Coordinates of C-alpha atoms in Angstrom, one line a residue:
Chain C
M1 CA 45.2 -24.7 57.5
V2 CA 44.6 -21.2 58.8
E3 CA 44.9 -19.9 55.3
M4 CA 42.3 -22.4 54.1
N5 CA 39.9 -21.2 56.8
A6 CA 40.4 -17.6 55.8
L7 CA 39.7 -18.5 52.3
F8 CA 36.4 -20.3 53.1
Q9 CA 35.3 -17.5 55.4
T10 CA 35.8 -14.9 52.7
R11 CA 33.8 -17.1 50.2
A12 CA 30.9 -17.3 52.6
S13 CA 30.9 -13.6 53.3
L14 CA 31.3 -13.0 49.6
L15 CA 28.1 -14.8 48.9
A16 CA 26.3 -13.0 51.7
R17 CA 27.6 -9.6 50.5
T18 CA 26.5 -10.4 46.9
I19 CA 23.0 -11.4 48.1
I20 CA 22.7 -8.2 50.2
L21 CA 23.8 -6.1 47.3
I22 CA 21.4 -7.8 44.8
I23 CA 18.5 -7.2 47.2
F24 CA 19.6 -3.6 47.6
S25 CA 19.8 -3.1 43.8
V26 CA 16.3 -4.6 43.3
A27 CA 15.0 -2.3 46.1
L28 CA 16.6 0.7 44.4
M29 CA 15.1 -0.2 41.1
V30 CA 11.6 -0.6 42.5
A31 CA 11.9 2.7 44.4
D32 CA 13.1 4.4 41.3
H33 CA 10.5 2.9 39.0
R34 CA 7.4 3.1 41.1
W35 CA 7.8 6.2 43.2
H36 CA 10.5 8.3 41.7
H37 CA 11.9 9.0 45.2
L38 CA 15.5 8.7 44.1
D39 CA 15.8 11.8 42.0
K40 CA 17.9 13.5 44.7
F41 CA 20.2 10.5 45.0
R42 CA 20.6 10.5 41.2
H43 CA 21.4 14.2 41.3
T44 CA 24.1 13.6 43.9
L45 CA 25.7 10.8 41.9
S46 CA 25.5 12.8 38.7
N47 CA 28.0 15.3 40.3
L48 CA 30.6 12.5 39.8
I49 CA 29.5 11.9 36.2
Y50 CA 29.5 15.5 35.1
P51 CA 33.3 16.0 34.9
L52 CA 33.5 12.8 32.7
K53 CA 30.7 14.2 30.5
Y54 CA 32.5 17.5 30.3
V55 CA 35.8 16.0 29.2
I56 CA 34.1 13.8 26.6
N57 CA 32.4 16.9 25.2
I58 CA 35.6 18.9 24.8
P59 CA 36.7 17.5 21.4
A60 CA 33.3 18.3 19.8
E61 CA 33.5 21.8 21.3
I62 CA 37.0 22.4 19.9
L63 CA 35.9 21.1 16.5
E64 CA 33.0 23.5 16.5
S65 CA 35.0 26.5 17.6
T66 CA 37.8 25.8 15.0
N67 CA 35.1 25.4 12.4
Q68 CA 33.7 28.8 13.4
S69 CA 37.1 30.5 13.3
L70 CA 38.0 29.0 10.0
T71 CA 34.9 30.3 8.2
S72 CA 35.9 32.8 5.5
H73 CA 34.9 36.4 5.6
E74 CA 33.0 36.0 2.3
Q75 CA 31.0 33.2 3.8
L76 CA 30.2 35.2 6.9
V77 CA 29.0 38.1 4.8
K78 CA 26.8 35.9 2.7
E79 CA 25.3 34.2 5.8
N80 CA 24.8 37.6 7.4
E81 CA 22.9 38.9 4.4
Q82 CA 20.7 35.8 4.3
L83 CA 20.0 36.1 8.0
K84 CA 19.0 39.7 7.6
L85 CA 16.6 38.8 4.8
D86 CA 15.2 36.0 7.0
Q87 CA 14.8 38.4 9.9
L88 CA 12.9 40.9 7.8
L89 CA 10.6 38.2 6.6
Y90 CA 9.9 37.0 10.0
Q91 CA 9.5 40.4 11.4
A92 CA 6.8 41.2 8.8
R93 CA 5.0 38.0 9.7
L94 CA 5.3 38.8 13.4
Q95 CA 3.7 42.2 12.9
K96 CA 0.6 40.4 11.7
M97 CA 0.9 37.8 14.5
D98 CA 1.0 40.6 17.1
T99 CA -2.2 42.1 15.9
L100 CA -3.8 38.6 15.6
D101 CA -2.6 37.8 19.1
L102 CA -4.2 41.0 20.5
E103 CA -7.4 40.4 18.6
N104 CA -7.4 36.8 19.8
Q105 CA -7.0 37.9 23.4
R106 CA -9.7 40.5 23.1
L107 CA -12.1 38.0 21.6
R108 CA -11.2 35.5 24.3
K109 CA -11.8 38.1 27.0
L110 CA -15.2 38.7 25.5
L111 CA -15.9 35.0 25.7
G112 CA -14.6 34.9 29.2
T113 CA -11.8 32.4 28.6
P114 CA -8.5 34.4 28.9
K115 CA -5.6 32.7 27.2
K116 CA -2.2 32.5 28.9
T117 CA 0.3 34.9 27.4
S118 CA 3.4 33.6 25.7
E119 CA 5.7 31.0 27.4
R120 CA 9.2 31.6 28.8
V121 CA 11.9 30.2 26.7
L122 CA 15.6 29.4 27.2
I123 CA 18.3 28.1 24.7
A124 CA 20.2 25.0 25.8
E125 CA 23.1 23.2 24.2
I126 CA 23.3 19.5 23.6
F127 CA 26.3 17.6 25.0
S128 CA 28.0 15.3 22.4
V129 CA 27.8 12.2 24.5
D130 CA 26.4 8.8 23.5
Q131 CA 23.9 6.8 25.4
D132 CA 22.2 3.5 25.0
P133 CA 21.7 3.1 21.2
Y134 CA 18.3 1.5 21.8
K135 CA 17.0 4.6 23.6
R136 CA 16.6 8.1 22.2
L137 CA 18.1 10.3 24.9
I138 CA 20.1 13.4 24.8
S139 CA 21.9 15.4 27.4
I140 CA 21.6 19.2 27.6
N141 CA 23.6 21.7 29.6
K142 CA 20.9 23.2 31.8
D143 CA 20.0 22.1 35.3
R144 CA 17.8 23.1 38.2
D145 CA 19.6 26.4 38.7
D146 CA 18.4 27.4 35.2
G147 CA 14.9 26.3 36.1
A148 CA 14.9 23.0 34.4
Y149 CA 12.3 20.6 35.8
I150 CA 11.2 17.0 35.1
G151 CA 8.6 16.9 32.4
Q152 CA 9.7 20.2 30.8
A153 CA 9.0 20.4 27.1
I154 CA 12.0 20.7 24.7
I155 CA 11.6 22.1 21.2
D156 CA 13.8 23.2 18.3
A157 CA 13.1 25.7 15.5
N158 CA 10.8 23.2 13.7
G159 CA 8.8 21.4 16.4
I160 CA 8.6 19.4 19.5
M161 CA 11.7 17.4 20.4
G162 CA 11.0 15.8 23.7
Q163 CA 10.9 16.3 27.4
I164 CA 13.3 16.3 30.4
I165 CA 13.2 13.1 32.3
H166 CA 16.1 13.6 34.8
V167 CA 17.5 16.9 36.1
E168 CA 21.2 16.3 37.1
A169 CA 24.1 18.4 38.2
H170 CA 24.9 21.0 35.4
A171 CA 23.0 18.8 32.9
S172 CA 19.6 17.3 32.2
T173 CA 18.5 14.2 30.3
V174 CA 15.9 14.6 27.6
M175 CA 13.8 11.8 26.2
L176 CA 13.1 12.5 22.5
I177 CA 9.7 11.9 21.1
S178 CA 11.2 9.1 19.0
D179 CA 12.1 7.0 22.0
S180 CA 9.9 3.9 22.1
N181 CA 8.7 4.8 25.7
H182 CA 7.5 8.2 24.7
A183 CA 4.0 9.4 23.7
V184 CA 2.7 12.9 22.8
P185 CA -1.0 13.8 22.8
I186 CA -1.7 15.4 19.4
Q187 CA -4.4 16.7 17.1
I188 CA -4.5 16.9 13.4
N189 CA -4.5 20.6 12.3
R190 CA -6.9 20.2 9.4
T191 CA -9.7 18.2 11.1
G192 CA -9.0 18.6 14.8
L193 CA -8.9 14.8 15.3
R194 CA -7.2 13.9 18.5
G195 CA -4.8 11.0 19.0
T196 CA -1.5 10.0 20.5
V197 CA 1.8 9.8 18.7
F198 CA 4.2 7.1 19.9
G199 CA 8.0 6.9 19.4
T200 CA 9.3 3.9 17.5
G201 CA 13.0 4.0 18.5
D202 CA 13.7 5.2 14.9
S203 CA 14.4 9.0 14.8
S204 CA 13.0 9.4 11.3
M205 CA 9.6 7.9 12.1
L206 CA 6.9 8.2 14.7
S207 CA 3.7 6.2 14.8
L208 CA 0.1 7.5 15.3
R209 CA -1.8 4.7 16.9
F210 CA -5.4 3.9 17.8
I211 CA -7.0 5.8 14.9
P212 CA -9.8 3.8 13.3
H213 CA -9.8 3.0 9.6
N214 CA -12.6 5.4 8.7
A215 CA -11.0 8.4 10.4
E216 CA -10.6 11.5 8.2
I217 CA -6.8 11.6 7.6
K218 CA -4.6 11.9 4.6
I219 CA -0.9 12.0 3.7
G220 CA 0.6 15.4 4.3
D221 CA -1.7 16.3 7.3
V222 CA 0.2 18.3 9.8
V223 CA 0.1 17.0 13.3
S224 CA 0.6 19.3 16.3
S225 CA 0.5 18.9 20.1
S226 CA -3.0 19.1 21.6
G227 CA -1.9 20.2 25.0
L228 CA -4.0 17.5 26.6
G229 CA -2.3 16.0 29.6
G230 CA -0.7 19.3 30.4
R231 CA 2.8 18.2 29.6
F232 CA 3.3 19.8 26.2
P233 CA 2.0 23.3 25.3
P234 CA -0.7 23.1 22.6
N235 CA -0.2 23.9 18.9
Y236 CA 3.5 23.1 18.5
P237 CA 4.2 21.0 15.4
V238 CA 5.0 17.4 16.0
G239 CA 5.2 16.0 12.5
V240 CA 3.6 15.3 9.1
I241 CA 1.7 12.2 8.2
S242 CA 3.9 10.3 5.7
K243 CA 2.3 6.9 5.3
I244 CA -1.1 5.4 5.9
S245 CA -2.0 1.8 5.6
R246 CA -5.3 0.2 6.6
P247 CA -4.6 -3.5 7.0
A248 CA -7.7 -5.6 6.7
G249 CA -8.6 -7.4 9.9
E250 CA -7.0 -4.9 12.1
T251 CA -9.0 -2.5 14.2
F252 CA -6.8 0.5 13.8
A253 CA -4.9 2.0 10.8
D254 CA -1.1 2.0 10.6
I255 CA 0.0 5.7 10.4
E256 CA 3.6 6.8 10.1
I257 CA 4.6 10.4 10.9
T258 CA 7.8 12.2 10.0
P259 CA 8.9 14.4 12.9
S260 CA 9.1 18.1 12.2
A261 CA 11.9 18.7 14.7
K262 CA 15.4 17.7 13.6
L263 CA 15.8 15.1 16.2
E264 CA 19.4 14.0 15.3
Q265 CA 20.9 17.2 14.0
S266 CA 20.2 20.1 16.3
R267 CA 23.0 21.3 18.4
E268 CA 20.9 23.9 20.3
V269 CA 17.4 23.3 21.6
L270 CA 14.8 25.5 23.3
M271 CA 13.4 24.8 26.8
L272 CA 9.8 25.9 27.3
W273 CA 8.1 26.7 30.6
H274 CA 4.6 25.4 30.5
N275 CA 2.8 24.3 33.7
A276 CA 6.1 24.5 35.6
P277 CA 5.8 22.9 39.0
T278 CA 6.9 24.7 42.2
D279 CA 8.9 21.7 43.3
T280 CA 11.5 20.3 40.8
Y281 CA 11.3 16.8 42.2
G282 CA 7.6 16.6 42.8
L283 CA 6.5 15.4 39.4
E284 CA 5.8 11.9 38.3
S285 CA 7.4 10.6 35.1
P286 CA 4.8 11.0 32.4
T287 CA 6.1 8.5 30.0
K288 CA 4.5 5.3 31.2
Q289 CA 2.0 4.1 28.7
Chain K
M1 CA 44.5 6.3 53.3
I2 CA 43.8 5.2 49.7
S3 CA 46.9 3.4 48.4
R4 CA 48.4 4.1 45.1
S5 CA 47.2 0.9 43.6
Y6 CA 43.6 1.6 44.6
L7 CA 43.9 5.0 43.0
A8 CA 45.2 3.4 39.8
I9 CA 42.3 0.9 39.7
I10 CA 39.7 3.6 40.3
T11 CA 41.3 5.8 37.6
S12 CA 41.1 3.0 35.1
L13 CA 37.5 2.3 36.0
L14 CA 36.5 6.0 35.6
L15 CA 38.3 6.1 32.3
A16 CA 36.3 3.1 31.1
L17 CA 33.1 4.8 32.3
M18 CA 34.0 7.9 30.4
L19 CA 34.7 6.0 27.2
S20 CA 31.3 4.4 27.5
M21 CA 29.9 7.9 26.8
L22 CA 32.3 8.7 23.9
P23 CA 30.3 9.7 20.8
L24 CA 30.6 7.1 18.1
P25 CA 29.0 6.8 14.6
D26 CA 25.7 5.0 14.8
W27 CA 26.8 1.7 13.4
A28 CA 29.7 1.5 16.0
N29 CA 27.4 2.5 18.8
Y30 CA 25.4 -0.7 18.3
A31 CA 28.6 -2.7 18.8
R32 CA 30.2 -0.6 21.6
P33 CA 31.9 -3.0 24.0
D34 CA 31.0 -2.7 27.6
L35 CA 34.4 -1.4 28.7
L36 CA 33.5 -0.8 32.3
T37 CA 32.5 -4.4 32.9
L38 CA 35.6 -5.7 31.0
V39 CA 38.0 -3.5 33.1
L40 CA 36.2 -4.6 36.3
I41 CA 36.5 -8.3 35.3
Y42 CA 40.2 -7.8 34.8
W43 CA 40.7 -6.2 38.2
V44 CA 38.7 -8.9 39.9
M45 CA 40.8 -11.6 38.2
A46 CA 44.0 -9.9 39.1
L47 CA 43.2 -8.8 42.7
P48 CA 40.1 -10.8 43.8
M49 CA 40.7 -10.0 47.5
S50 CA 40.5 -6.2 47.0
I51 CA 38.1 -5.6 44.1
G52 CA 34.7 -7.3 44.1
V53 CA 31.0 -7.0 44.2
T54 CA 30.9 -3.7 46.2
T55 CA 33.0 -2.0 43.6
A56 CA 30.8 -3.5 40.9
F57 CA 27.7 -2.1 42.7
V58 CA 29.2 1.4 43.0
F59 CA 30.3 1.6 39.4
G60 CA 27.1 0.0 38.2
L61 CA 25.2 2.8 39.9
L62 CA 27.4 5.4 38.2
L63 CA 26.8 3.7 34.9
D64 CA 23.1 3.8 35.6
V65 CA 23.3 7.6 36.2
S66 CA 25.4 8.2 33.0
Q67 CA 23.0 6.0 30.9
S68 CA 19.8 7.4 32.5
T69 CA 18.6 3.9 33.3
L70 CA 16.9 2.8 36.5
L71 CA 19.2 3.1 39.5
G72 CA 20.4 -0.5 40.1
H73 CA 19.7 -1.7 36.6
H74 CA 23.3 -2.2 35.4
A75 CA 24.5 -2.5 39.0
L76 CA 22.5 -5.7 39.5
A77 CA 23.9 -7.2 36.3
M78 CA 27.4 -6.3 37.2
I79 CA 27.2 -7.7 40.7
V80 CA 26.1 -11.1 39.3
V81 CA 28.9 -11.2 36.7
I82 CA 31.6 -10.1 39.2
F83 CA 30.3 -12.7 41.7
L84 CA 30.8 -15.4 39.0
V85 CA 34.3 -14.0 38.3
Q86 CA 35.2 -14.1 42.0
Q87 CA 34.1 -17.7 42.2
L88 CA 36.0 -18.8 39.0
Y89 CA 39.0 -16.5 38.9
Q90 CA 41.5 -19.3 39.6
R91 CA 40.2 -21.2 36.6
I92 CA 40.1 -18.2 34.3
R93 CA 43.7 -17.2 35.1
V94 CA 45.1 -20.4 33.7
Y95 CA 43.2 -20.2 30.4
T96 CA 44.9 -19.0 27.3
L97 CA 44.0 -15.5 26.1
V98 CA 41.6 -16.9 23.4
Q99 CA 39.9 -19.2 25.9
Q100 CA 39.6 -16.3 28.3
A101 CA 38.1 -14.2 25.6
M102 CA 35.4 -16.8 24.9
F103 CA 34.6 -17.2 28.6
I104 CA 34.4 -13.4 29.0
G105 CA 32.1 -13.3 26.0
I106 CA 29.8 -15.6 27.8
L107 CA 29.9 -13.5 31.0
L108 CA 29.1 -10.4 29.0
I109 CA 26.2 -12.1 27.4
I110 CA 24.9 -13.1 30.9
K111 CA 25.2 -9.4 31.8
Q112 CA 23.3 -8.3 28.8
L113 CA 20.6 -10.9 29.4
I114 CA 20.0 -9.6 32.9
V115 CA 19.9 -6.0 31.6
L116 CA 17.5 -7.1 28.8
W117 CA 15.3 -8.9 31.3
I118 CA 15.0 -5.9 33.5
S119 CA 14.3 -3.6 30.5
G120 CA 11.6 -6.0 29.5
I121 CA 9.9 -5.7 32.9
T122 CA 10.1 -1.9 33.1
D123 CA 10.2 -0.5 29.6
N124 CA 10.0 -1.5 26.0
A125 CA 12.9 -4.0 25.5
P126 CA 14.7 -3.7 22.1
D127 CA 13.8 -6.5 19.8
T128 CA 16.7 -6.9 17.4
S129 CA 19.2 -9.6 16.6
L130 CA 22.0 -7.1 16.9
Y131 CA 21.4 -6.8 20.6
F132 CA 24.3 -9.1 21.7
L133 CA 26.8 -7.4 19.3
P134 CA 28.5 -5.5 22.2
S135 CA 29.3 -8.9 24.0
L136 CA 31.0 -10.2 20.8
A137 CA 32.9 -7.0 20.4
G138 CA 33.9 -7.2 24.1
A139 CA 35.2 -10.8 23.7
F140 CA 37.0 -9.7 20.6
I141 CA 38.9 -6.9 22.3
W142 CA 39.6 -8.8 25.5
P143 CA 43.1 -10.1 24.6
W144 CA 44.4 -6.6 23.8
L145 CA 42.7 -5.1 26.8
F146 CA 44.1 -7.8 29.0
I147 CA 47.7 -7.1 27.9
L148 CA 47.1 -3.3 28.2
L149 CA 45.8 -3.6 31.7
R150 CA 48.5 -6.0 32.7
D151 CA 51.1 -3.5 31.8
Y152 CA 49.2 -0.8 33.5
R153 CA 49.0 -2.9 36.7
R154 CA 52.7 -3.7 36.6
R155 CA 53.5 -0.1 36.4
F156 CA 51.1 1.3 39.0
C157 CA 50.4 -1.6 41.4
Q158 CA 53.9 -3.0 42.0
T159 CA 53.2 -4.1 45.6
D160 CA 50.7 -6.7 44.4
H161 CA 52.2 -9.8 43.1
H162 CA 50.8 -12.1 40.3

C-alpha cells in the first residue's frame, strides 16, 4: 500500500515537473527568438559541446595531415611552381590595383567622401562536423578571443560565403548564404540594379527575388554585395545569374544564381571585419526576413 | 556523489550527442537516426525512477547548442517524448523487440513533428517527403541498439536490477 502511494505520488510530481519544464523551454525559445538575450547562456553551454566537436574533428584532421605528408616531392615542386606563377600574376595585378586605389582615394577626397581603407581579415578553419541537413550551417574554429562577432561576414577566395550567427567557446557557427533563412542585399555589376538574394537550402543555387519582368538582366550577369544593410561589405562577388524565367501571370521573374564561393568545398575561410560592433553580444540577428 | 551507474549513463548520452555531429555523406545525413533520443528512451525504460524529463531537458539544450537551433527547441520535443515513455514504460518493456521498434518509431515521429512545428513557427520549415526518414532509421536500428545498451547496462550498472 505504501509502495502504491509512493508510485502515485511520483506520477503526479512527474506531470508537474514535465509541465514546468515545458513552460520553461517555451520561455527559453521565446527569449532566444525575440530578444537574443541568451547568447551568453549558449556560450556557457557550448563549453560542454566543444570537446565533443573537437574529438569528432580529429579523424578529418588526421586524414588531412597524412594526405599532406604523403604528397610526393615531385608534386610539391610542381605545386610550388604553379603557386609562384600565380603569385607573380596577382602581384602584377595588385600593382595596378594599388595605383587605382590611391587614385580612387584622391578623387574621393576631392569629392569630400573619403572611403574606408581596406578591411581586417583573418583565416579560419572549418570543423568537419555535421548539422541539421535542412540547414546550411558550418562551424569554424574562431571565437570571441579572435574578435569574432555575431553578423560577421565570412568569405572564401571566390566570394561571400555567409555570416556568423552564434559565437561559442573556441568556435563560431556560420550561416551560409544558401540557407533558406538567409538573404544578402546585392547589386548587379553591369547595370547597378539592386535586389536581394535569398538562399534556397540548396548549396548550388540561390534565388534573386522581387525583380520585375522588365528589369535589365541577362544570364551571365555578375551579382555582388551592395553593402546596404551594413552587414556585408560592398562589392564582394555573390554569384552569377544562371537561369531567368518570366512566368506569365506572376509579378516577378524567377532568377537563379550560382554562388561564386565554394560553399561545400572550402576547408579554410576568411573572416572580414566590417562595421564590427564594440559589444559582441549586442547585435540583433539579421537573418529574419 | 555521482554513482558509477550515473556516470555510465551520462557517458552513453554524451557519446550519442557526439555521434549526432559525426560527418556523414549527404544521403546518409538525411537519414541520420536521432541517437540521443533513442539512448535516452532506453535509459528511461530501464531506470524510470532515476532518468526522466529533467535529463531530457538538459540534453535537449545541449543538442540545441550543438545544432545551433533555438534554445529549448529539441529540449521541448524530448521532454514530451520522455514523458510518454515514463507513462508507458511498463507496457513497452513487455513488447517484443520488433513491437518495441515500431512503438519507438512512432515516438520518434512525434518528436520530429514537434520539432517541425516549432521550425514552422520560427523559420522556414523544410518541405520534403524525406523529412521523417530519421524516425524510420531510428526504429530500424532500435533492436540492435537495445541489445547493445542492455549489455552496457549490465556491465556498468550492476546495482540496478531488471
